[in-house]
Short mmCIF file of C-alpha atoms and ligand atoms in Angstrom, two decimals:
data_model
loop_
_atom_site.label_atom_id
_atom_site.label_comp_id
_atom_site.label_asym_id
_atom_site.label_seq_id
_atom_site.Cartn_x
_atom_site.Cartn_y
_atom_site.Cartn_z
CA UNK G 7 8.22 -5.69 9.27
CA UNK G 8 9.80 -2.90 6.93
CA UNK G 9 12.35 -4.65 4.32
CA UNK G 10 13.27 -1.24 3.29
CA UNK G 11 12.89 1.29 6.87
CA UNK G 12 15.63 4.27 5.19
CA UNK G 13 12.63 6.62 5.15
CA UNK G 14 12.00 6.66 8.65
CA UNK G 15 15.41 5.79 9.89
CA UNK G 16 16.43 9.12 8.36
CA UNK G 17 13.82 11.27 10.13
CA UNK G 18 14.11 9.40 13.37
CA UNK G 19 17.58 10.49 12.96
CA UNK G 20 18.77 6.78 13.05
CA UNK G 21 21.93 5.91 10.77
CA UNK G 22 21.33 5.28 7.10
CA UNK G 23 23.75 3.50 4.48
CA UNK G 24 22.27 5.70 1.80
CA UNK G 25 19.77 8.64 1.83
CA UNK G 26 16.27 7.87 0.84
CA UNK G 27 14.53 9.27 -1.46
CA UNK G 28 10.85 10.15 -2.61
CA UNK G 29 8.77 12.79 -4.49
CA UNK G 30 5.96 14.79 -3.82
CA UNK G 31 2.97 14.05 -6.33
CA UNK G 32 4.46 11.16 -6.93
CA UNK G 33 1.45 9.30 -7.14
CA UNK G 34 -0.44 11.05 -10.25
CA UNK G 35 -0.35 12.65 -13.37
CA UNK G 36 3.41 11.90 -14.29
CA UNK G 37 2.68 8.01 -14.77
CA UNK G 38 0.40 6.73 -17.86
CA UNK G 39 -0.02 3.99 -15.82
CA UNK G 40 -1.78 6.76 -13.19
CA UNK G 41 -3.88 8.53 -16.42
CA UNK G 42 -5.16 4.82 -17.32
CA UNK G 43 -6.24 4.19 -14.10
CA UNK G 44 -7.78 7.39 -13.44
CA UNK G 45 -9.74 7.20 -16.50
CA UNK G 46 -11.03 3.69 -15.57
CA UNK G 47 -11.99 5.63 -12.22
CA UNK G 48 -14.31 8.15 -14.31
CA UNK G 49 -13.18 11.32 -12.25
CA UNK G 50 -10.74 12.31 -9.77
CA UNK G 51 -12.95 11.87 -6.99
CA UNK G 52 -14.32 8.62 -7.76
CA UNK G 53 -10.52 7.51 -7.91
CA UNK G 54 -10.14 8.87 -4.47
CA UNK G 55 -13.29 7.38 -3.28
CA UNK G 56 -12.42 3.95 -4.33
CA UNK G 57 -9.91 2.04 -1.72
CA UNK G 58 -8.70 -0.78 -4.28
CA UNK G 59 -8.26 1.62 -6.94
CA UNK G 60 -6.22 4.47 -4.66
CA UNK G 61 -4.28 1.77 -3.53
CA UNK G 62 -3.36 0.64 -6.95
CA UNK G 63 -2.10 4.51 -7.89
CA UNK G 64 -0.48 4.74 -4.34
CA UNK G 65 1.75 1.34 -5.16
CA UNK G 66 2.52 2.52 -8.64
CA UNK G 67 5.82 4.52 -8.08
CA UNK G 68 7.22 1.83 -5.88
CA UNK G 69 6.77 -0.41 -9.17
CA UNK G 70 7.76 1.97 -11.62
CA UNK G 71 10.50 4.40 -10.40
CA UNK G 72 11.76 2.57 -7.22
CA UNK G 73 11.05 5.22 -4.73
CA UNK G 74 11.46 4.49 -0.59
CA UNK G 75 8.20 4.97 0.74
CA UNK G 76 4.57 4.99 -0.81
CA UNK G 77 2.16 7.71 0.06
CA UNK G 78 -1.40 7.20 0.07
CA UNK G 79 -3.07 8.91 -3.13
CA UNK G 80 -5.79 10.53 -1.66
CA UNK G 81 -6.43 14.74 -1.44
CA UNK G 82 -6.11 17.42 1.41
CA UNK G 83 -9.26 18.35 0.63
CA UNK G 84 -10.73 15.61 1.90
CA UNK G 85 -10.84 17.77 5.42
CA UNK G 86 -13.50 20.32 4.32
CA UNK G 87 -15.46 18.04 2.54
CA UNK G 88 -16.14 15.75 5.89
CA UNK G 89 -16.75 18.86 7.72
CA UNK G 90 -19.35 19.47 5.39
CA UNK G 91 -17.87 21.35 2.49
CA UNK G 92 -17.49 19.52 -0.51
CA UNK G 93 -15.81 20.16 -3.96
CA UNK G 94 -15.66 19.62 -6.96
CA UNK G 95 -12.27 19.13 -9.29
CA UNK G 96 -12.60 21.16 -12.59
CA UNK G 97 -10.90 19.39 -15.10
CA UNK G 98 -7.92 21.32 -15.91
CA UNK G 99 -8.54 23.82 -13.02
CA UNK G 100 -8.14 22.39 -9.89
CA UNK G 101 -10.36 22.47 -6.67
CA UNK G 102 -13.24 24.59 -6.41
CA UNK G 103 -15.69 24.70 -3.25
CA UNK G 104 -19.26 25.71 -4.04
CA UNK G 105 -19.79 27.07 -1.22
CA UNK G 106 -17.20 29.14 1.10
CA UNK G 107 -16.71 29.70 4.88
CA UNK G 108 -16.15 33.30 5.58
CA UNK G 109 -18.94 33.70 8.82
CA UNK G 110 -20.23 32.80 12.48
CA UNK G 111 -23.19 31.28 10.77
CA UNK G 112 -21.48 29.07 8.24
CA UNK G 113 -19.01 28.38 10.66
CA UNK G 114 -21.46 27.06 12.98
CA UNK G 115 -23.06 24.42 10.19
CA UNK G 116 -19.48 22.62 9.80
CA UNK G 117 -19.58 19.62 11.68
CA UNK G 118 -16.86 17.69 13.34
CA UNK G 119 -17.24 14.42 11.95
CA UNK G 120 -16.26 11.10 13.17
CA UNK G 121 -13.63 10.27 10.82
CA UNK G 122 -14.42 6.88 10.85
CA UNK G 123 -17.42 7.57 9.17
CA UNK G 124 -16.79 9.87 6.82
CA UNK G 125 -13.14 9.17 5.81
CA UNK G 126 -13.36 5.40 6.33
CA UNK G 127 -12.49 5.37 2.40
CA UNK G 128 -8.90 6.44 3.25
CA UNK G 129 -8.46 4.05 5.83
CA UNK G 130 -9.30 0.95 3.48
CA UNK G 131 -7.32 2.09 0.74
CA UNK G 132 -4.21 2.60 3.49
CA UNK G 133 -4.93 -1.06 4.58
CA UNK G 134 -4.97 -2.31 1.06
CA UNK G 135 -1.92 -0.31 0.13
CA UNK G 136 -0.35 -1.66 3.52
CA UNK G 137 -0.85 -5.58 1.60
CA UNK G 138 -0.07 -4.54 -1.61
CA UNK G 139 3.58 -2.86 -0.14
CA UNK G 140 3.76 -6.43 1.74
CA UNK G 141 6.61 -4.36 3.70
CA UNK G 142 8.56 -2.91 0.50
CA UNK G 143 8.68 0.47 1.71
CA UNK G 144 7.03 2.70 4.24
CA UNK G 145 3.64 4.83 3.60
CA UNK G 146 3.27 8.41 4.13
CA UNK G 147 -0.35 9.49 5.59
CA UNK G 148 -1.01 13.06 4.87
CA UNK G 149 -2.99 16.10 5.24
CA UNK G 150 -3.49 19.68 4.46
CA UNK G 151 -2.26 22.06 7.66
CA UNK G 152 -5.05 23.94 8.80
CA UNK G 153 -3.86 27.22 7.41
CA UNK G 154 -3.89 25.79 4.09
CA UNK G 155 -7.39 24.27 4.29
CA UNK G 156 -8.44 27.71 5.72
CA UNK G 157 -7.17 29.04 2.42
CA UNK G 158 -9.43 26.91 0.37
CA UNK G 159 -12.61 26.73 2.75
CA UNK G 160 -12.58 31.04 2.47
CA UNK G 161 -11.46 31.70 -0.70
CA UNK G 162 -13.75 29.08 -2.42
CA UNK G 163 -10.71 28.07 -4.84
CA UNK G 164 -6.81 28.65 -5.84
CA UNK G 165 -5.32 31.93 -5.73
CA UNK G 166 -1.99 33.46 -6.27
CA UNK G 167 -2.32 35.30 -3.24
CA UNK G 168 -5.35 34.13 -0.96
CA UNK G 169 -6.64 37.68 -0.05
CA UNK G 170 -10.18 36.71 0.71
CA UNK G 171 -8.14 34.25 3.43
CA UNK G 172 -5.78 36.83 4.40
CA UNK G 173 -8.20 39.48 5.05
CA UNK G 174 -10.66 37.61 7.54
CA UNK G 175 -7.07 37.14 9.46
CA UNK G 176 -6.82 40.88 10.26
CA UNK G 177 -11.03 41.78 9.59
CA UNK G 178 -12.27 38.70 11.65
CA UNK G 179 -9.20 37.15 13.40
CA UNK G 180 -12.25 35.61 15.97
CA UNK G 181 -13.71 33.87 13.23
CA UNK G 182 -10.23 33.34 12.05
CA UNK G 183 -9.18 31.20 14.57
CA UNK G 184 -12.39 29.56 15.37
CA UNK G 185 -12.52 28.08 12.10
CA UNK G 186 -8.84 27.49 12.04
CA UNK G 187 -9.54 25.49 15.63
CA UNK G 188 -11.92 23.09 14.09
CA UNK G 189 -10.10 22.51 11.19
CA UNK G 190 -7.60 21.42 13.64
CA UNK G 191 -9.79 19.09 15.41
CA UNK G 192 -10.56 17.00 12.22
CA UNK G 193 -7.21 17.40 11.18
CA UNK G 194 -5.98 15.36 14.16
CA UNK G 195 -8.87 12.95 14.16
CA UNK G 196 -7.96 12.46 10.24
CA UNK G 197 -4.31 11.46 10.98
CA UNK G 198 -4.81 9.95 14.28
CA UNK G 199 -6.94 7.36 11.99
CA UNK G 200 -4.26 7.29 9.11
CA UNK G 201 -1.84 5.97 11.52
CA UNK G 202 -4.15 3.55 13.16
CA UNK G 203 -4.89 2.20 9.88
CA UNK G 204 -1.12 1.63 8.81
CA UNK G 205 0.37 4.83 7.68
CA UNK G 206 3.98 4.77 9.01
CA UNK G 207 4.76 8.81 8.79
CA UNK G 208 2.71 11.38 8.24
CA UNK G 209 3.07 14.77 6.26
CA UNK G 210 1.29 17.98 6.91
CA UNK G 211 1.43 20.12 3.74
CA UNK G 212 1.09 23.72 4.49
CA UNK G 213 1.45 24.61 0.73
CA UNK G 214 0.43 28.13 1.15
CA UNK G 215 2.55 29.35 4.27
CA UNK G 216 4.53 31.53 1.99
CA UNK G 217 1.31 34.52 1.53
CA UNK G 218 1.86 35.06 5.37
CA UNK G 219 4.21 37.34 7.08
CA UNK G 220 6.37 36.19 9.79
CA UNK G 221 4.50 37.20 12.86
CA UNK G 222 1.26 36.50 11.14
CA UNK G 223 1.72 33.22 10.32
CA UNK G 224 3.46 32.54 14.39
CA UNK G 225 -0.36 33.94 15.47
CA UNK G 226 -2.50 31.38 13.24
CA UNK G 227 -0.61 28.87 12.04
CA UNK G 228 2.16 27.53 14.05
CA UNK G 229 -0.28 26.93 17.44
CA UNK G 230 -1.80 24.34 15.31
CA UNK G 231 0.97 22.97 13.76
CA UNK G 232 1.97 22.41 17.36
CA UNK G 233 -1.42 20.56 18.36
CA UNK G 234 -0.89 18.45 15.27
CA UNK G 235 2.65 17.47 16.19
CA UNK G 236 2.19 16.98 20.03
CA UNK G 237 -0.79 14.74 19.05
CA UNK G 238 0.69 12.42 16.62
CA UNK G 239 3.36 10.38 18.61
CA UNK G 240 3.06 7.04 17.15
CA UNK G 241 5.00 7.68 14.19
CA UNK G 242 7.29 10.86 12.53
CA UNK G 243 5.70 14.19 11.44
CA UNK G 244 7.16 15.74 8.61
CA UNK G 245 5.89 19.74 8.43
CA UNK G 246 6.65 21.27 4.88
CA UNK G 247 5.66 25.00 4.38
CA UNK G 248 5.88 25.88 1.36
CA UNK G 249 7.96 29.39 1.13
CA UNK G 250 8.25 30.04 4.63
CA UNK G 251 11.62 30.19 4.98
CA UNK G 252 10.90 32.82 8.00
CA UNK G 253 9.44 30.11 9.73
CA UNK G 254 11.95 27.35 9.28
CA UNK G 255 13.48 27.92 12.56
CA UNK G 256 10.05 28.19 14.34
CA UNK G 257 8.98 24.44 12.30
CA UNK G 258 11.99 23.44 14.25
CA UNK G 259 11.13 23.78 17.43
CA UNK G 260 7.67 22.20 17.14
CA UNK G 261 7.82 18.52 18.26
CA UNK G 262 8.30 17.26 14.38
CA UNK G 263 11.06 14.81 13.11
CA UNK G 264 11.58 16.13 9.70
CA UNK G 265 11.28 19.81 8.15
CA UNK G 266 10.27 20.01 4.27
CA UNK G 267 12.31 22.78 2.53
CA UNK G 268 11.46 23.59 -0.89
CA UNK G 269 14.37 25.04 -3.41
CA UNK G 270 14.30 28.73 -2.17
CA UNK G 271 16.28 27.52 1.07
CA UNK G 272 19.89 26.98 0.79
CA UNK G 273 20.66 23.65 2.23
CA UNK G 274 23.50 24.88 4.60
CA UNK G 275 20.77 27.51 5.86
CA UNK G 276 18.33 25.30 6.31
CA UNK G 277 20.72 23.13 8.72
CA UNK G 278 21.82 25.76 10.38
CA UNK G 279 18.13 27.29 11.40
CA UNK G 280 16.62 23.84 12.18
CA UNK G 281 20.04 22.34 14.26
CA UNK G 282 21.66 19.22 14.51
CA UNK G 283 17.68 17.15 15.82
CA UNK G 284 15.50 17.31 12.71
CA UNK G 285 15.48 15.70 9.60
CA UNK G 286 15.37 17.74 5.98
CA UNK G 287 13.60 16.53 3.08
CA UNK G 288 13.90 18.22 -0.33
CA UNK G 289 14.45 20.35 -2.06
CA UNK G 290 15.42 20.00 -6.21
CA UNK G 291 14.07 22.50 -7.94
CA UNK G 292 11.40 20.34 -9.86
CA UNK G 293 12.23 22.09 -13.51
CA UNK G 294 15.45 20.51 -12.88
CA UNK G 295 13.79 17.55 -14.10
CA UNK G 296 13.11 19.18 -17.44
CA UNK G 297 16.91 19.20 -18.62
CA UNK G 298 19.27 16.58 -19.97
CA UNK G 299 20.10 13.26 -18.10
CA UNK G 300 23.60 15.06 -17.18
CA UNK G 301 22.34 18.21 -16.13
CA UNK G 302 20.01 16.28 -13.87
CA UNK G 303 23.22 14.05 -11.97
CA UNK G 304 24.75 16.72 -11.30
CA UNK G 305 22.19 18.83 -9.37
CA UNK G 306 20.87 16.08 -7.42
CA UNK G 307 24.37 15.20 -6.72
CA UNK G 308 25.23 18.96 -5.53
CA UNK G 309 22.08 18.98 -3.61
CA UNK G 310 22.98 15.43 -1.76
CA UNK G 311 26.13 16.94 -1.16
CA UNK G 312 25.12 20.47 0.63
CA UNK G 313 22.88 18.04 2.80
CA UNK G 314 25.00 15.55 3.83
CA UNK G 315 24.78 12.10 4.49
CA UNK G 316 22.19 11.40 7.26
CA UNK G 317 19.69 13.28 8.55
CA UNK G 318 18.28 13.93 4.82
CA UNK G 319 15.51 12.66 3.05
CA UNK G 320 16.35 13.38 -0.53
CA UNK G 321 12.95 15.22 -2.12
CA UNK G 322 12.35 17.82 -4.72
CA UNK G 323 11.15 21.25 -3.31
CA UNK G 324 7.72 21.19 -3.99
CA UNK G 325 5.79 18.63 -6.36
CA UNK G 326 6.43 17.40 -9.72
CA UNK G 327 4.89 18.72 -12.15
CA UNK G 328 3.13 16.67 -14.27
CA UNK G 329 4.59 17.64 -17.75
CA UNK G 330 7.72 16.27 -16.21
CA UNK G 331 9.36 13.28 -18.19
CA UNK G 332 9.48 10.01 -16.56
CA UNK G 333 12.69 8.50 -17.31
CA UNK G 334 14.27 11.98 -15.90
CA UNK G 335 12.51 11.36 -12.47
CA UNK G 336 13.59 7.80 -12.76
CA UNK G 337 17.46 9.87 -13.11
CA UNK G 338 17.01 11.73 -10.28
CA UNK G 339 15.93 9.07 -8.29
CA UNK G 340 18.62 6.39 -9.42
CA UNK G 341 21.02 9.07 -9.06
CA UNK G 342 20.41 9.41 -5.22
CA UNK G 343 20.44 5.32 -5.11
CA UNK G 344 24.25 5.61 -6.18
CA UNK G 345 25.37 8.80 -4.31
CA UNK G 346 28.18 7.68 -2.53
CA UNK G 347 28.93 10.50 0.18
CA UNK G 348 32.21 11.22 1.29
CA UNK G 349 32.65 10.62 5.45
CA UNK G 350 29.62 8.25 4.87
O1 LIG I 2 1.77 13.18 -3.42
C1 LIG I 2 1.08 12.26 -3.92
O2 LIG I 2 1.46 11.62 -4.91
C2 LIG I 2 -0.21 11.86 -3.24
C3 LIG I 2 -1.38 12.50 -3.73
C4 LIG I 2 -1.68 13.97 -3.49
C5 LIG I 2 -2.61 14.67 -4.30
N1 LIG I 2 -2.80 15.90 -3.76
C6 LIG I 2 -3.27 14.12 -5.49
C7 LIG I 2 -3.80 15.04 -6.51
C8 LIG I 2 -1.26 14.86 -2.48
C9 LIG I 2 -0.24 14.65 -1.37
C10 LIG I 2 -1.99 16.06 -2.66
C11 LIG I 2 -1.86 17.23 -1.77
C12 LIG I 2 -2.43 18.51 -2.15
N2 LIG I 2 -3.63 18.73 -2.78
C13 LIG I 2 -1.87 19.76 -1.84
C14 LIG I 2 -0.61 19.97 -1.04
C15 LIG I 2 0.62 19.70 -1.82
C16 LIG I 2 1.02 20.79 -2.77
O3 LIG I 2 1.12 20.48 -3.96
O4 LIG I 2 1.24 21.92 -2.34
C17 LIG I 2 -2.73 20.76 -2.35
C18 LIG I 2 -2.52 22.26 -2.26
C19 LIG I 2 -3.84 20.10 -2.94
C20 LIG I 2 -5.04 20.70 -3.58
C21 LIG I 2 -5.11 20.35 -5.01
N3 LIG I 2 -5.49 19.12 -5.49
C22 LIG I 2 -4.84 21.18 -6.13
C23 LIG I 2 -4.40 22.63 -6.02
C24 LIG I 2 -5.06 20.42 -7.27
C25 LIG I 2 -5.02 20.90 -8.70
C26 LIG I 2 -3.68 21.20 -9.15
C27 LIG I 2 -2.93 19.92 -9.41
O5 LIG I 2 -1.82 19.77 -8.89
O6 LIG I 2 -3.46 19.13 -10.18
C28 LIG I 2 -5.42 19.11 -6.86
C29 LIG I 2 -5.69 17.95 -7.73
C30 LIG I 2 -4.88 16.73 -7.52
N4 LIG I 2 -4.52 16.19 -6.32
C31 LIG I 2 -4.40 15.88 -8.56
C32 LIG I 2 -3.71 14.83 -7.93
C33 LIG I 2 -3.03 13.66 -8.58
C34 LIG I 2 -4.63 16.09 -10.04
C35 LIG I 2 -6.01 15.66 -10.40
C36 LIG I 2 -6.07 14.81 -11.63
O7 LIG I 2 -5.63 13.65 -11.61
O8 LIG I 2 -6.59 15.33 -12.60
#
């Protein structure tokens, strides 16, 4: 039993006395307490790898900033590596993948794993988070959306524009959707085992929707959204694609209780493309974190405002960023603690 059940009240649409409130990367680079931990780990990896020690990283901003819900420290990239791609984290860099996917043959040497197996690390460290929460707050499962992971798996690493990705879409849209249809399958697998394990909502982060077009991304990417929504019933899907505000209206109609919105999207929009039935989480710029305590307050408070009182889980737009100082996270947070709403 939840002590604290605001986060998924909110997206079930269920009443709430106050809007919740949690942040994206909130597990991670912003806490010391995260850097000590990681360095005890040896590597990013090995901290992923290691149930008792994701758990301890995952529990952290409960602790420290007094967040609503936990979620599970862990990577989207997780995915390709089971299907047998793994990578590597360059320090300072990000994800690389030594190898890429980009035809029939490679294709045909992924596997589709049995996530029991090969992911069995997330699933301890979601039951050992699950004891250490001892029912403070909810935990958030994730995963990448399989556009996203198709990003990475092609283009071998970041990119400001994924063209290798975009390219096979038009050049190969057979491959294209074969590969995007298996990433699928272990996506579903993946969370279908997150929520088995404990995970109480789950998050698909499609953190690269914004390089499609409109039609485009309706072709590839929202079919599977779909399959992931329809086959996760348990508990609430959230769906955030980042910079697709073209799609916000098509996000709505899948069968998902919350839609992510990142600062681009006016609040008031935002309600008005998705309707009265979902749930919105976000969407502070996160470099309003970087200005004074006041400055802070009074965004946050502007943004709770536009939203409204229920139906909202208060969020920034995308993650922090992890130059951002604490005890101005700690604002914004406190600050949607004390937001009194109007009508509430
Ligand atoms: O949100 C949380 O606190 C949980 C942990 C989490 C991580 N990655 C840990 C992490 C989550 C939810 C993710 C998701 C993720 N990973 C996304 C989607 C969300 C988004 O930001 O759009 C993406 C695109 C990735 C892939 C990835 N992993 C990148 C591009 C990078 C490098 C850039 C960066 O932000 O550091 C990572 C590394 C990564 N994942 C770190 C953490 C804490 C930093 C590694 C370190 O500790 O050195």
């Amino acid at each position: 039993m939840l002590q604290n059940d605001l986060l998924l009240r909110a997206a079930r649409g269920e009443r709430v006395e106050r809007t919740p409130v949690w942040l994206m990367r909130q597990a991670g680079r912003i806490l010391k307490e995260y850097r000590a931990v990681r360095e005890q780990a040896g590597s990013f990896i090995q901290l992923v790898t290691t149930p008792e020690l994701a758990a301890e990283v995952t529990i952290q901003p409960v602790d420290i900033l007094g967040v609503d819900a936990a979620i599970i420290f862990s990577d989207i990239l997780v995915v390709p590596e089971a299907m047998g791609l793994p990578y590597v984290m360059d320090e300072g860099k990000g994800p690389r993948f030594p190898e890429t996917v980009r035809s029939a043959d490679q294709l045909a040497r992924l596997q589709r794993p049995d996530v029991h197996d090969a992911l069995h690390y997330v699933a301890d460290a979601i039951r050992l988070t699950k004891q250490g929460l001892a029912g403070r707050v909810p935990l958030i499962g994730f995963a990448g959306a399989p556009w996203t992971i198709f990003c990475y798996m092609t283009e071998g690493k970041g990119s400001k524009t994924f063209s290798v990705a975009r390219r096979s879409l038009y050049a190969d849209p057979d491959f294209a959707h074969a590969l995007m249809d298996r990433i699928t399958d272990t996506t579903i697998d993946y969370l279908r085992m997150q929520v088995a394990a404990g995970a109480d909502l789950v998050q698909v982060f499609d953190s690269w929707a914004g390089v499609l077009d409109a039609a485009t991304y309706r072709t590839f990417a929202l079919p599977r959204l779909r399959r992931i929504c329809e086959a996760i019933t348990e508990v609430p899907v959230t769906i955030f694609a980042k910079d697709a505000w073209f799609a916000t209206a098509d996000i709505a109609a899948l069968p998902c209780a919350t839609v992510g919105v990142d600062w681009a999207q006016d609040p008031a929009w935002a309600r008005q493309q998705v309707g009265p039935h979902r749930t919105l989480q976000g969407n502070l710029d996160p470099c309003v974190l970087y200005a004074d305590a006041g400055t802070v307050q009074a965004a946050t408070r502007r943004m709770l405002d536009a939203f409204g009182p229920q139906r909202h889980i208060a969020n920034l737009g995308h993650g922090v960023y992890p130059d951002t100082p604490v005890d101005r996270v700690r604002c914004f947070v406190d600050t949607v603690k004390a937001h009194q709403h109007r009508n509430a």
